[in-house]
PDB file of C-alpha atoms in Angstrom:
ATOM      1  CA  MET G 688    -111.738  29.838 -43.778  1.00  0.00           C
ATOM      2  CA  GLY G 689    -111.477  25.827 -43.556  1.00  0.00           C
ATOM      3  CA  LYS G 690    -111.369  24.258 -46.321  1.00  0.00           C
ATOM      4  CA  VAL G 691    -114.384  23.053 -48.686  1.00  0.00           C
ATOM      5  CA  LEU G 692    -115.428  20.140 -49.464  1.00  0.00           C
ATOM      6  CA  GLY G 693    -117.596  18.900 -52.856  1.00  0.00           C
ATOM      7  CA  TYR G 694    -120.775  16.816 -52.407  1.00  0.00           C
ATOM      8  CA  ALA G 695    -121.845  14.994 -55.824  1.00  0.00           C
ATOM      9  CA  ARG G 696    -124.639  12.519 -56.059  1.00  0.00           C
ATOM     10  CA  ILE G 697    -126.414  10.922 -59.093  1.00  0.00           C
ATOM     11  CA  SER G 698    -129.284   8.009 -58.856  1.00  0.00           C
ATOM     12  CA  THR G 699    -127.711   5.284 -60.845  1.00  0.00           C
ATOM     13  CA  ASP G 700    -124.136   5.192 -63.545  1.00  0.00           C
ATOM     14  CA  GLN G 701    -126.452   4.379 -66.530  1.00  0.00           C
ATOM     15  CA  GLY G 702    -126.403   7.109 -68.363  1.00  0.00           C
ATOM     16  CA  GLN G 703    -125.938  10.022 -66.079  1.00  0.00           C
ATOM     17  CA  ASP G 704    -122.250  11.032 -65.633  1.00  0.00           C
ATOM     18  CA  ILE G 705    -121.178  12.434 -62.556  1.00  0.00           C
ATOM     19  CA  ALA G 706    -117.934  14.233 -63.606  1.00  0.00           C
ATOM     20  CA  SER G 707    -120.163  17.279 -64.217  1.00  0.00           C
ATOM     21  CA  GLN G 708    -121.027  17.990 -60.937  1.00  0.00           C
ATOM     22  CA  LYS G 709    -117.708  16.833 -59.874  1.00  0.00           C
ATOM     23  CA  ALA G 710    -116.038  19.711 -62.224  1.00  0.00           C
ATOM     24  CA  LYS G 711    -118.467  22.707 -61.000  1.00  0.00           C
ATOM     25  CA  LEU G 712    -117.451  22.023 -57.525  1.00  0.00           C
ATOM     26  CA  GLU G 713    -114.190  21.477 -57.896  1.00  0.00           C
ATOM     27  CA  SER G 714    -114.973  25.154 -59.995  1.00  0.00           C
ATOM     28  CA  LEU G 715    -116.266  26.282 -56.843  1.00  0.00           C
ATOM     29  CA  GLY G 716    -114.209  26.194 -54.502  1.00  0.00           C
ATOM     30  CA  ALA G 717    -113.756  22.410 -53.443  1.00  0.00           C
ATOM     31  CA  VAL G 718    -110.299  20.678 -53.087  1.00  0.00           C
ATOM     32  CA  VAL G 719    -112.202  16.931 -52.314  1.00  0.00           C
ATOM     33  CA  VAL G 720    -115.374  15.762 -53.916  1.00  0.00           C
ATOM     34  CA  PHE G 721    -117.087  13.301 -52.798  1.00  0.00           C
ATOM     35  CA  CYS G 722    -119.451  10.880 -55.411  1.00  0.00           C
ATOM     36  CA  ASP G 723    -121.956   8.568 -54.788  1.00  0.00           C
ATOM     37  CA  VAL G 724    -124.442   6.946 -56.732  1.00  0.00           C
ATOM     38  CA  GLY G 725    -127.815   5.995 -55.555  1.00  0.00           C
ATOM     39  CA  SER G 726    -131.091   7.243 -54.868  1.00  0.00           C
ATOM     40  CA  GLY G 727    -131.614  10.155 -52.859  1.00  0.00           C
ATOM     41  CA  MET G 728    -134.790   8.696 -51.269  1.00  0.00           C
ATOM     42  CA  SER G 729    -132.952   7.888 -48.060  1.00  0.00           C
ATOM     43  CA  LEU G 730    -129.521   8.351 -46.742  1.00  0.00           C
ATOM     44  CA  THR G 731    -129.301   4.908 -45.619  1.00  0.00           C
ATOM     45  CA  GLY G 732    -125.979   3.197 -48.073  1.00  0.00           C
ATOM     46  CA  ARG G 733    -124.549   6.523 -49.036  1.00  0.00           C
ATOM     47  CA  ASP G 734    -121.092   5.853 -47.728  1.00  0.00           C
ATOM     48  CA  GLN G 735    -119.580   8.557 -48.934  1.00  0.00           C
ATOM     49  CA  LEU G 736    -121.873  11.441 -48.046  1.00  0.00           C
ATOM     50  CA  GLU G 737    -120.898  10.023 -44.877  1.00  0.00           C
ATOM     51  CA  ALA G 738    -117.418   9.898 -44.982  1.00  0.00           C
ATOM     52  CA  ALA G 739    -117.790  14.064 -45.981  1.00  0.00           C
ATOM     53  CA  LEU G 740    -119.921  14.377 -43.035  1.00  0.00           C
ATOM     54  CA  ARG G 741    -117.296  12.977 -40.407  1.00  0.00           C
ATOM     55  CA  LEU G 742    -113.828  14.746 -42.207  1.00  0.00           C
ATOM     56  CA  LEU G 743    -115.743  18.406 -41.587  1.00  0.00           C
ATOM     57  CA  ASP G 744    -113.990  20.603 -38.513  1.00  0.00           C
ATOM     58  CA  CYS G 745    -115.456  23.388 -37.186  1.00  0.00           C
ATOM     59  CA  GLY G 746    -115.445  26.381 -40.258  1.00  0.00           C
ATOM     60  CA  ASP G 747    -115.156  23.774 -42.741  1.00  0.00           C
ATOM     61  CA  GLN G 748    -118.182  23.506 -45.387  1.00  0.00           C
ATOM     62  CA  LEU G 749    -120.341  21.479 -47.695  1.00  0.00           C
ATOM     63  CA  LEU G 750    -120.324  22.489 -50.430  1.00  0.00           C
ATOM     64  CA  CYS G 751    -123.851  20.820 -52.734  1.00  0.00           C
ATOM     65  CA  LEU G 752    -124.815  21.298 -56.890  1.00  0.00           C
ATOM     66  CA  HIS G 753    -128.810  21.395 -55.514  1.00  0.00           C
ATOM     67  CA  PRO G 754    -130.737  20.526 -52.160  1.00  0.00           C
ATOM     68  CA  ASP G 755    -132.026  17.352 -53.814  1.00  0.00           C
ATOM     69  CA  ARG G 756    -128.296  15.912 -54.348  1.00  0.00           C
ATOM     70  CA  ILE G 757    -128.579  16.194 -50.261  1.00  0.00           C
ATOM     71  CA  ALA G 758    -132.213  14.202 -49.705  1.00  0.00           C
ATOM     72  CA  ARG G 759    -135.004  14.328 -51.270  1.00  0.00           C
ATOM     73  CA  ASP G 760    -136.751  14.314 -47.683  1.00  0.00           C
ATOM     74  CA  THR G 761    -137.263  17.320 -45.749  1.00  0.00           C
ATOM     75  CA  SER G 762    -136.364  15.488 -42.637  1.00  0.00           C
ATOM     76  CA  ASP G 763    -132.488  13.605 -44.113  1.00  0.00           C
ATOM     77  CA  LEU G 764    -132.357  17.221 -45.995  1.00  0.00           C
ATOM     78  CA  LEU G 765    -132.431  19.251 -42.227  1.00  0.00           C
ATOM     79  CA  ALA G 766    -130.708  15.877 -40.212  1.00  0.00           C
ATOM     80  CA  VAL G 767    -127.731  16.659 -42.316  1.00  0.00           C
ATOM     81  CA  ALA G 768    -127.367  20.088 -41.811  1.00  0.00           C
ATOM     82  CA  LYS G 769    -127.935  19.754 -38.234  1.00  0.00           C
ATOM     83  CA  ARG G 770    -125.355  17.250 -38.368  1.00  0.00           C
ATOM     84  CA  ILE G 771    -122.633  20.172 -40.120  1.00  0.00           C
ATOM     85  CA  ILE G 772    -124.117  23.084 -37.640  1.00  0.00           C
ATOM     86  CA  GLU G 773    -123.379  20.378 -34.625  1.00  0.00           C
ATOM     87  CA  LYS G 774    -119.724  20.292 -36.045  1.00  0.00           C
ATOM     88  CA  LYS G 775    -119.785  23.921 -36.505  1.00  0.00           C
ATOM     89  CA  ALA G 776    -119.344  23.771 -40.293  1.00  0.00           C
ATOM     90  CA  ILE G 777    -121.203  25.277 -43.017  1.00  0.00           C
ATOM     91  CA  LEU G 778    -123.571  24.001 -45.880  1.00  0.00           C
ATOM     92  CA  ARG G 779    -123.486  25.640 -48.757  1.00  0.00           C
ATOM     93  CA  ILE G 780    -125.929  24.167 -51.501  1.00  0.00           C
ATOM     94  CA  HIS G 781    -124.465  26.875 -54.813  1.00  0.00           C
ATOM     95  CA  ASP G 782    -128.131  26.294 -56.368  1.00  0.00           C
ATOM     96  CA  PRO G 783    -130.022  28.055 -55.186  1.00  0.00           C
ATOM     97  CA  ALA G 784    -127.593  30.333 -52.994  1.00  0.00           C
ATOM     98  CA  ILE G 785    -128.236  28.588 -49.256  1.00  0.00           C
ATOM     99  CA  THR G 786    -125.919  28.982 -46.765  1.00  0.00           C
ATOM    100  CA  ILE G 787    -126.214  27.382 -43.437  1.00  0.00           C
ATOM    101  CA  ASP G 788    -124.050  27.590 -40.364  1.00  0.00           C
ATOM    102  CA  GLY G 789    -127.221  27.871 -37.335  1.00  0.00           C
ATOM    103  CA  SER G 790    -127.013  31.196 -37.044  1.00  0.00           C
ATOM    104  CA  ASP G 791    -129.693  31.886 -40.053  1.00  0.00           C
ATOM    105  CA  LEU G 792    -133.089  31.486 -39.340  1.00  0.00           C
ATOM    106  CA  MET G 793    -134.062  32.315 -43.348  1.00  0.00           C
ATOM    107  CA  GLY G 794    -131.332  29.583 -44.032  1.00  0.00           C
ATOM    108  CA  GLU G 795    -133.295  26.746 -42.573  1.00  0.00           C
ATOM    109  CA  VAL G 796    -136.343  27.956 -44.030  1.00  0.00           C
ATOM    110  CA  LEU G 797    -135.556  27.783 -47.354  1.00  0.00           C
ATOM    111  CA  LEU G 798    -133.460  24.774 -46.799  1.00  0.00           C
ATOM    112  CA  THR G 799    -137.275  23.683 -45.138  1.00  0.00           C
ATOM    113  CA  VAL G 800    -138.729  24.846 -48.225  1.00  0.00           C
ATOM    114  CA  PHE G 801    -136.267  23.040 -50.894  1.00  0.00           C
ATOM    115  CA  GLY G 802    -137.059  19.509 -49.154  1.00  0.00           C
ATOM    116  CA  LEU G 803    -140.542  20.068 -49.028  1.00  0.00           C
ATOM    117  CA  VAL G 804    -140.027  20.045 -53.103  1.00  0.00           C
ATOM    118  CA  GLY G 805    -138.050  17.302 -52.916  1.00  0.00           C
ATOM    119  CA  ARG G 806    -140.676  15.220 -51.408  1.00  0.00           C
ATOM    120  CA  ILE G 807    -143.354  16.626 -53.446  1.00  0.00           C
ATOM    121  CA  GLU G 808    -140.868  15.531 -55.973  1.00  0.00           C
ATOM    122  CA  LYS G 809    -139.783  11.822 -54.483  1.00  0.00           C
ATOM    123  CA  HIS G 810    -143.489  11.424 -54.446  1.00  0.00           C
ATOM    124  CA  PHE G 811    -144.601  11.584 -58.213  1.00  0.00           C
ATOM    125  CA  ILE G 812    -141.652   9.186 -58.562  1.00  0.00           C
ATOM    126  CA  THR G 813    -143.258   6.715 -56.528  1.00  0.00           C
ATOM    127  CA  ALA G 814    -146.361   7.436 -58.375  1.00  0.00           C
ATOM    128  CA  ARG G 815    -145.208   6.945 -61.490  1.00  0.00           C
ATOM    129  CA  ILE G 816    -143.132   3.962 -60.318  1.00  0.00           C
ATOM    130  CA  ARG G 817    -146.918   2.356 -59.283  1.00  0.00           C
ATOM    131  CA  ARG G 818    -148.694   2.765 -62.502  1.00  0.00           C
ATOM    132  CA  GLY G 819    -145.599   1.706 -65.205  1.00  0.00           C
ATOM    133  CA  ILE G 820    -145.984  -1.609 -61.717  1.00  0.00           C
ATOM    134  CA  ASP G 821    -150.023  -1.982 -62.507  1.00  0.00           C
ATOM    135  CA  ALA G 822    -149.767  -0.892 -66.271  1.00  0.00           C
ATOM    136  CA  ARG G 823    -146.906  -4.023 -66.693  1.00  0.00           C
ATOM    137  CA  LYS G 824    -149.619  -6.826 -64.350  1.00  0.00           C
ATOM    138  CA  LEU G 825    -151.654  -5.340 -67.082  1.00  0.00           C
ATOM    139  CA  LYS G 826    -150.558  -6.235 -69.666  1.00  0.00           C
ATOM    140  CA  ASN G 827    -148.616  -9.499 -68.186  1.00  0.00           C
ATOM    141  CA  ASP G 828    -152.098 -10.957 -67.270  1.00  0.00           C
ATOM    142  CA  GLY G 829    -151.396  -9.791 -63.041  1.00  0.00           C
ATOM    143  CA  ALA G 830    -148.137 -10.760 -63.027  1.00  0.00           C
ATOM    144  CA  TYR G 831    -145.346  -8.544 -62.095  1.00  0.00           C
ATOM    145  CA  ILE G 832    -142.133 -10.091 -63.414  1.00  0.00           C
ATOM    146  CA  GLY G 833    -140.070  -6.726 -61.934  1.00  0.00           C
ATOM    147  CA  ARG G 834    -136.727  -5.197 -62.805  1.00  0.00           C
ATOM    148  CA  ARG G 835    -134.254  -7.652 -64.949  1.00  0.00           C
ATOM    149  CA  PRO G 836    -131.249  -8.926 -62.067  1.00  0.00           C
ATOM    150  CA  THR G 837    -128.738  -6.731 -62.709  1.00  0.00           C
ATOM    151  CA  ILE G 838    -125.748  -9.233 -60.719  1.00  0.00           C
ATOM    152  CA  ASP G 839    -124.620 -12.669 -61.884  1.00  0.00           C
ATOM    153  CA  PRO G 840    -125.247 -15.006 -59.423  1.00  0.00           C
ATOM    154  CA  ASP G 841    -123.435 -17.263 -61.691  1.00  0.00           C
ATOM    155  CA  ARG G 842    -120.805 -15.043 -62.083  1.00  0.00           C
ATOM    156  CA  ILE G 843    -120.826 -14.690 -57.789  1.00  0.00           C
ATOM    157  CA  ARG G 844    -119.863 -17.987 -57.567  1.00  0.00           C
ATOM    158  CA  GLU G 845    -117.558 -18.516 -59.759  1.00  0.00           C
ATOM    159  CA  LEU G 846    -115.075 -15.797 -58.168  1.00  0.00           C
ATOM    160  CA  ARG G 847    -115.312 -17.414 -54.641  1.00  0.00           C
ATOM    161  CA  ASP G 848    -114.461 -20.318 -56.497  1.00  0.00           C
ATOM    162  CA  GLN G 849    -111.386 -18.687 -57.337  1.00  0.00           C
ATOM    163  CA  GLY G 850    -110.470 -17.987 -54.283  1.00  0.00           C
ATOM    164  CA  MET G 851    -112.115 -14.664 -53.615  1.00  0.00           C
ATOM    165  CA  GLY G 852    -113.993 -13.463 -50.211  1.00  0.00           C
ATOM    166  CA  PRO G 853    -117.425 -11.075 -50.202  1.00  0.00           C
ATOM    167  CA  THR G 854    -115.412  -7.937 -49.772  1.00  0.00           C
ATOM    168  CA  GLN G 855    -113.437  -8.707 -52.793  1.00  0.00           C
ATOM    169  CA  ILE G 856    -116.197 -10.550 -55.272  1.00  0.00           C
ATOM    170  CA  ALA G 857    -117.682  -6.831 -54.458  1.00  0.00           C
ATOM    171  CA  ARG G 858    -115.674  -4.615 -55.434  1.00  0.00           C
ATOM    172  CA  THR G 859    -114.429  -6.298 -58.915  1.00  0.00           C
ATOM    173  CA  LEU G 860    -118.205  -6.319 -60.128  1.00  0.00           C
ATOM    174  CA  LYS G 861    -118.661  -2.884 -58.372  1.00  0.00           C
ATOM    175  CA  ILE G 862    -121.763  -4.226 -56.485  1.00  0.00           C
ATOM    176  CA  GLY G 863    -122.718  -4.130 -52.250  1.00  0.00           C
ATOM    177  CA  ARG G 864    -121.139  -6.766 -50.116  1.00  0.00           C
ATOM    178  CA  ALA G 865    -124.599  -7.544 -48.791  1.00  0.00           C
ATOM    179  CA  SER G 866    -125.815  -8.188 -52.729  1.00  0.00           C
ATOM    180  CA  VAL G 867    -122.630 -11.429 -52.677  1.00  0.00           C
ATOM    181  CA  TYR G 868    -123.148 -12.674 -48.710  1.00  0.00           C
ATOM    182  CA  ARG G 869    -127.281 -12.752 -50.284  1.00  0.00           C
ATOM    183  CA  LEU G 870    -126.718 -14.796 -53.882  1.00  0.00           C
ATOM    184  CA  LEU G 871    -123.740 -17.303 -52.291  1.00  0.00           C
ATOM    185  CA  ALA G 872    -126.539 -17.499 -49.323  1.00  0.00           C
ATOM    186  CA  ALA G 873    -129.007 -18.711 -51.962  1.00  0.00           C
TER     187      ALA G 873
END
């Protein structure tokens, strides 16, 4: 039997903790747990998931606690499963217990069903966000102010003036490098 790689994801690091997912995956046999912080609505920007997929070899397993930790979209979930199967590896979901190795159509059917549930959830999340924005517009005479900025442009410029490059600034502030470039260009 090959190695077991774990994958955990939380949507935001504010108020959520990935440690419980990581501990559970390790208790289920994961030798390494790859962790992403970001939305499950897209596979874009999920560097740790990508790293885990690249490291899989024939007979290895990618272990995840729930299907929605990988993706909240049927096509994304099936795309990840397909990549794993193409490597002759196994996707194992802990809850509900689903194993996808390419030999059992029932596993793929279950994954599709749970992917659909994730897609429905995604639809409701988007609808709640839209209602919140509309309510905010009504409250502010039609103006939607949006989310408060979480990155301080002055701090980025200060670090640049101290001689740091964009990559080092991004690591220091724990933000994306693209955000640094965008704010420096503004």
